[in-house]
Amino acid sequence: MDVLSDAVAAMRTGRPHSRRQDLYAPWGWRFPASDGTGFHVVLQGSAWLIPAAGEPVAMGPGDVVFLAQGREYGLAGGLDVPLEDVRPLPDGTWPETTPAAPPAPSGPPAVLLCGAYMLDRSRAHPLLAELPDVVHLPARVGAHRSLRTAVELLGAELEEPQPGSDTVVASLLDTLLLYILRAWWLRERHGSGRPTGWAAALADPGVAAALRCIHGAPDHPWTVEDLGARAGLSRAAFARRFAALVGEPPLTYLTWWRMTTAARLLRADDTPLRTIAQRTGYTSEFAFAKAFKREYGVAPGQYRRQSARTA
């Protein structure tokens, strides 16, 4: 997998969910803080995204907003509309919130596509952790065509479910999340000014090559010299550039990614610890268990049991 896909897979838990909302003014909701992320797409009409901090964001047809950090926010048909609190159900999904159509609607209708993803923020990948609270992707002719196509397909499946729609919708939601993140990354990379943080790391040919090596083969016994050679840089020059853009030395990030991968494998199934150790670059189960406990505070077997109880 590539770095962006890995960053998402490392944090995702459970199944994403989505809903098409047909709204009639006046309408307004307040969403509480959560461990997940959410998105809203205006298919018809307009809406206002009201973050807990910062200026409201006006949304028109085709606009996408992504709430990356799970903070409280409001969504309404107008800035003067009182916000009704929305509380998630026990399974993490949102209840039906669409107001009933009034006998004589007092404002224009709006159609929104809304969705949410549950995340494990205890192991947040820095690529996602540095996202702003609100990612606003305005509709522009010719911009983000793949994202627009995914939105149209998802909207059609939710409007008229067909046999197999459950699987199609889940796949489209995963695809949509990656397209949103890719659109943000490309905007950061090609926008005004120089990219910073992980946008700069992924845009740097040498550092990006090293990251692909780490993510593509976490079981390989990488050294700084090996990674520097893949980056086309001397050991010292590579180490400086990697640390400056990623925020930590190459081997520190390698260990972090190995442990993150191990935790994901432990949560996924009953793969033997010996196999997980081999997949994450450890020559013995003992060495792996020691490294894992140092990182997570519990032994791998205990971590697996705890994860099974909370699933």
CSV table of N, CA and C in Angstrom, one decimal, residues 1-8 10-11 69 123-132 181-182 184-190 194-216 238 241-258 260:
chain,number,residue,atom,x,y,z
A,1,MET,N,0.8,-1.2,0.0
A,1,MET,CA,0.0,0.0,0.0
A,1,MET,C,0.9,1.2,0.0
A,2,ASP,N,0.3,2.4,-0.5
A,2,ASP,CA,1.1,3.6,-0.5
A,2,ASP,C,0.9,4.3,0.9
A,3,VAL,N,1.6,5.4,1.1
A,3,VAL,CA,1.6,6.0,2.4
A,3,VAL,C,0.2,6.5,2.8
A,4,LEU,N,-0.5,7.2,1.9
A,4,LEU,CA,-1.8,7.8,2.2
A,4,LEU,C,-2.8,6.7,2.5
A,5,SER,N,-2.8,5.6,1.8
A,5,SER,CA,-3.7,4.5,2.0
A,5,SER,C,-3.4,3.8,3.4
A,6,ASP,N,-2.1,3.7,3.7
A,6,ASP,CA,-1.7,3.1,5.0
A,6,ASP,C,-2.1,4.0,6.1
A,7,ALA,N,-2.0,5.3,6.0
A,7,ALA,CA,-2.3,6.2,7.0
A,7,ALA,C,-3.8,6.1,7.4
A,8,VAL,N,-4.6,5.9,6.4
A,8,VAL,CA,-6.1,5.7,6.7
A,8,VAL,C,-6.3,4.4,7.3
A,10,ALA,N,-4.5,2.5,9.0
A,10,ALA,CA,-4.0,2.4,10.4
A,10,ALA,C,-5.0,2.9,11.4
A,11,MET,N,-5.8,3.8,11.1
A,11,MET,CA,-6.7,4.5,12.0
A,11,MET,C,-8.2,4.0,11.9
A,69,GLN,N,-10.8,16.4,12.4
A,69,GLN,CA,-10.4,16.2,13.8
A,69,GLN,C,-11.4,15.9,14.8
A,123,ARG,N,-3.8,6.1,17.9
A,123,ARG,CA,-2.7,5.8,17.0
A,123,ARG,C,-2.8,6.6,15.7
A,124,ALA,N,-3.0,7.9,15.9
A,124,ALA,CA,-3.2,8.8,14.7
A,124,ALA,C,-1.9,8.9,13.9
A,125,HIS,N,-2.0,8.6,12.6
A,125,HIS,CA,-0.9,8.9,11.7
A,125,HIS,C,-0.7,10.4,11.6
A,126,PRO,N,0.6,10.8,11.7
A,126,PRO,CA,0.8,12.3,11.6
A,126,PRO,C,0.3,12.9,10.3
A,127,LEU,N,0.2,12.2,9.3
A,127,LEU,CA,-0.3,12.8,8.0
A,127,LEU,C,-1.8,13.2,8.2
A,128,LEU,N,-2.6,12.5,9.0
A,128,LEU,CA,-3.9,12.9,9.2
A,128,LEU,C,-4.0,13.8,10.4
A,129,ALA,N,-3.1,13.6,11.4
A,129,ALA,CA,-3.2,14.5,12.6
A,129,ALA,C,-3.0,15.9,12.3
A,130,GLU,N,-2.2,16.2,11.2
A,130,GLU,CA,-1.9,17.6,10.9
A,130,GLU,C,-3.0,18.3,10.0
A,131,LEU,N,-4.0,17.5,9.6
A,131,LEU,CA,-5.1,18.1,8.8
A,131,LEU,C,-5.8,19.2,9.6
A,132,PRO,N,-6.2,20.3,9.0
A,132,PRO,CA,-7.0,21.3,9.7
A,132,PRO,C,-8.4,20.8,10.1
A,181,LEU,N,-8.8,13.3,0.8
A,181,LEU,CA,-7.4,13.5,1.4
A,181,LEU,C,-6.4,13.8,0.2
A,182,ARG,N,-6.6,13.1,-0.9
A,182,ARG,CA,-5.7,13.4,-2.0
A,182,ARG,C,-5.9,14.8,-2.5
A,184,TRP,N,-6.9,17.4,-0.8
A,184,TRP,CA,-6.3,18.3,0.1
A,184,TRP,C,-4.8,18.4,-0.1
A,185,TRP,N,-4.2,17.2,-0.2
A,185,TRP,CA,-2.7,17.1,-0.4
A,185,TRP,C,-2.3,17.8,-1.6
A,186,LEU,N,-3.0,17.6,-2.7
A,186,LEU,CA,-2.6,18.2,-4.0
A,186,LEU,C,-2.8,19.7,-3.9
A,187,ARG,N,-3.8,20.2,-3.2
A,187,ARG,CA,-4.0,21.6,-3.0
A,187,ARG,C,-2.8,22.2,-2.2
A,188,GLU,N,-2.4,21.5,-1.1
A,188,GLU,CA,-1.3,22.0,-0.3
A,188,GLU,C,0.0,22.0,-1.1
A,189,ARG,N,0.1,21.0,-2.0
A,189,ARG,CA,1.4,20.8,-2.7
A,189,ARG,C,1.5,21.9,-3.8
A,190,HIS,N,0.4,22.2,-4.5
A,190,HIS,CA,0.4,23.1,-5.6
A,190,HIS,C,-0.2,24.5,-5.3
A,194,ARG,N,5.1,27.4,-0.3
A,194,ARG,CA,5.7,26.1,-0.2
A,194,ARG,C,4.9,25.2,0.7
A,195,PRO,N,4.8,23.9,0.3
A,195,PRO,CA,4.1,23.0,1.2
A,195,PRO,C,4.9,22.8,2.4
A,196,THR,N,4.2,22.4,3.5
A,196,THR,CA,4.9,22.1,4.8
A,196,THR,C,4.4,20.8,5.3
A,197,GLY,N,5.1,20.3,6.3
A,197,GLY,CA,4.7,19.1,7.0
A,197,GLY,C,4.6,17.9,6.0
A,198,TRP,N,3.6,17.0,6.2
A,198,TRP,CA,3.6,15.8,5.4
A,198,TRP,C,3.3,16.1,3.9
A,199,ALA,N,2.6,17.2,3.6
A,199,ALA,CA,2.4,17.6,2.2
A,199,ALA,C,3.8,17.8,1.6
A,200,ALA,N,4.7,18.4,2.3
A,200,ALA,CA,6.1,18.6,1.8
A,200,ALA,C,6.8,17.3,1.7
A,201,ALA,N,6.6,16.4,2.7
A,201,ALA,CA,7.3,15.1,2.8
A,201,ALA,C,7.0,14.3,1.6
A,202,LEU,N,5.7,14.2,1.2
A,202,LEU,CA,5.2,13.4,0.1
A,202,LEU,C,5.6,14.1,-1.2
A,203,ALA,N,5.8,15.4,-1.2
A,203,ALA,CA,6.2,16.0,-2.5
A,203,ALA,C,7.7,16.0,-2.7
A,204,ASP,N,8.5,15.6,-1.7
A,204,ASP,CA,9.9,15.5,-1.8
A,204,ASP,C,10.3,14.1,-2.4
A,205,PRO,N,10.9,14.1,-3.6
A,205,PRO,CA,11.2,12.8,-4.2
A,205,PRO,C,12.0,11.8,-3.3
A,206,GLY,N,13.0,12.3,-2.7
A,206,GLY,CA,13.8,11.4,-1.9
A,206,GLY,C,13.1,10.9,-0.6
A,207,VAL,N,12.5,11.8,0.1
A,207,VAL,CA,11.8,11.4,1.3
A,207,VAL,C,10.6,10.5,1.0
A,208,ALA,N,9.9,10.8,-0.1
A,208,ALA,CA,8.7,10.0,-0.5
A,208,ALA,C,9.2,8.6,-0.9
A,209,ALA,N,10.3,8.5,-1.6
A,209,ALA,CA,10.8,7.2,-1.9
A,209,ALA,C,11.2,6.4,-0.7
A,210,ALA,N,11.8,7.0,0.3
A,210,ALA,CA,12.1,6.3,1.5
A,210,ALA,C,10.8,5.9,2.3
A,211,LEU,N,9.8,6.7,2.3
A,211,LEU,CA,8.5,6.4,3.0
A,211,LEU,C,7.9,5.2,2.2
A,212,ARG,N,8.0,5.2,0.9
A,212,ARG,CA,7.4,4.0,0.2
A,212,ARG,C,8.1,2.7,0.5
A,213,CYS,N,9.4,2.8,0.7
A,213,CYS,CA,10.2,1.6,1.1
A,213,CYS,C,9.7,1.1,2.5
A,214,ILE,N,9.6,2.0,3.4
A,214,ILE,CA,9.2,1.7,4.8
A,214,ILE,C,7.8,1.1,4.8
A,215,HIS,N,6.9,1.7,4.1
A,215,HIS,CA,5.5,1.2,4.1
A,215,HIS,C,5.4,-0.1,3.3
A,216,GLY,N,6.1,-0.2,2.2
A,216,GLY,CA,6.0,-1.3,1.3
A,216,GLY,C,6.7,-2.6,1.9
A,238,PHE,N,20.3,12.7,3.9
A,238,PHE,CA,19.0,12.1,3.9
A,238,PHE,C,18.4,12.2,5.3
A,241,ARG,N,17.1,15.7,6.0
A,241,ARG,CA,15.9,16.1,5.3
A,241,ARG,C,14.7,15.3,5.8
A,242,PHE,N,14.9,14.0,6.0
A,242,PHE,CA,13.8,13.2,6.5
A,242,PHE,C,13.2,13.7,7.8
A,243,ALA,N,14.1,14.0,8.8
A,243,ALA,CA,13.7,14.5,10.1
A,243,ALA,C,13.1,15.9,10.0
A,244,ALA,N,13.5,16.7,9.1
A,244,ALA,CA,13.0,18.1,8.9
A,244,ALA,C,11.6,18.0,8.4
A,245,LEU,N,11.3,17.1,7.5
A,245,LEU,CA,10.0,17.0,6.8
A,245,LEU,C,9.0,16.1,7.6
A,246,VAL,N,9.5,15.0,8.0
A,246,VAL,CA,8.6,14.0,8.7
A,246,VAL,C,8.4,14.4,10.2
A,247,GLY,N,9.4,15.0,10.8
A,247,GLY,CA,9.3,15.4,12.2
A,247,GLY,C,10.0,14.4,13.1
A,248,GLU,N,10.6,13.4,12.6
A,248,GLU,CA,11.4,12.5,13.5
A,248,GLU,C,12.4,11.7,12.6
A,249,PRO,N,13.4,11.1,13.2
A,249,PRO,CA,14.5,10.4,12.4
A,249,PRO,C,13.9,9.2,11.7
A,250,PRO,N,14.6,8.8,10.6
A,250,PRO,CA,14.0,7.7,9.8
A,250,PRO,C,13.8,6.4,10.6
A,251,LEU,N,14.7,6.0,11.4
A,251,LEU,CA,14.5,4.7,12.1
A,251,LEU,C,13.5,4.8,13.2
A,252,THR,N,13.3,6.0,13.8
A,252,THR,CA,12.2,6.2,14.8
A,252,THR,C,10.9,6.1,14.1
A,253,TYR,N,10.7,6.7,12.9
A,253,TYR,CA,9.5,6.5,12.2
A,253,TYR,C,9.3,5.0,11.7
A,254,LEU,N,10.4,4.4,11.3
A,254,LEU,CA,10.3,2.9,10.9
A,254,LEU,C,9.7,2.1,12.1
A,255,THR,N,10.3,2.3,13.3
A,255,THR,CA,9.8,1.6,14.5
A,255,THR,C,8.3,1.9,14.7
A,256,TRP,N,8.0,3.2,14.7
A,256,TRP,CA,6.6,3.5,14.9
A,256,TRP,C,5.6,2.9,13.9
A,257,TRP,N,6.1,2.8,12.6
A,257,TRP,CA,5.2,2.2,11.6
A,257,TRP,C,5.1,0.7,11.8
A,258,ARG,N,6.2,0.1,12.2
A,258,ARG,CA,6.2,-1.4,12.5
A,258,ARG,C,5.2,-1.7,13.6
A,260,THR,N,2.7,0.1,14.6
A,260,THR,CA,1.3,0.5,14.2
A,260,THR,C,0.8,-0.7,13.3
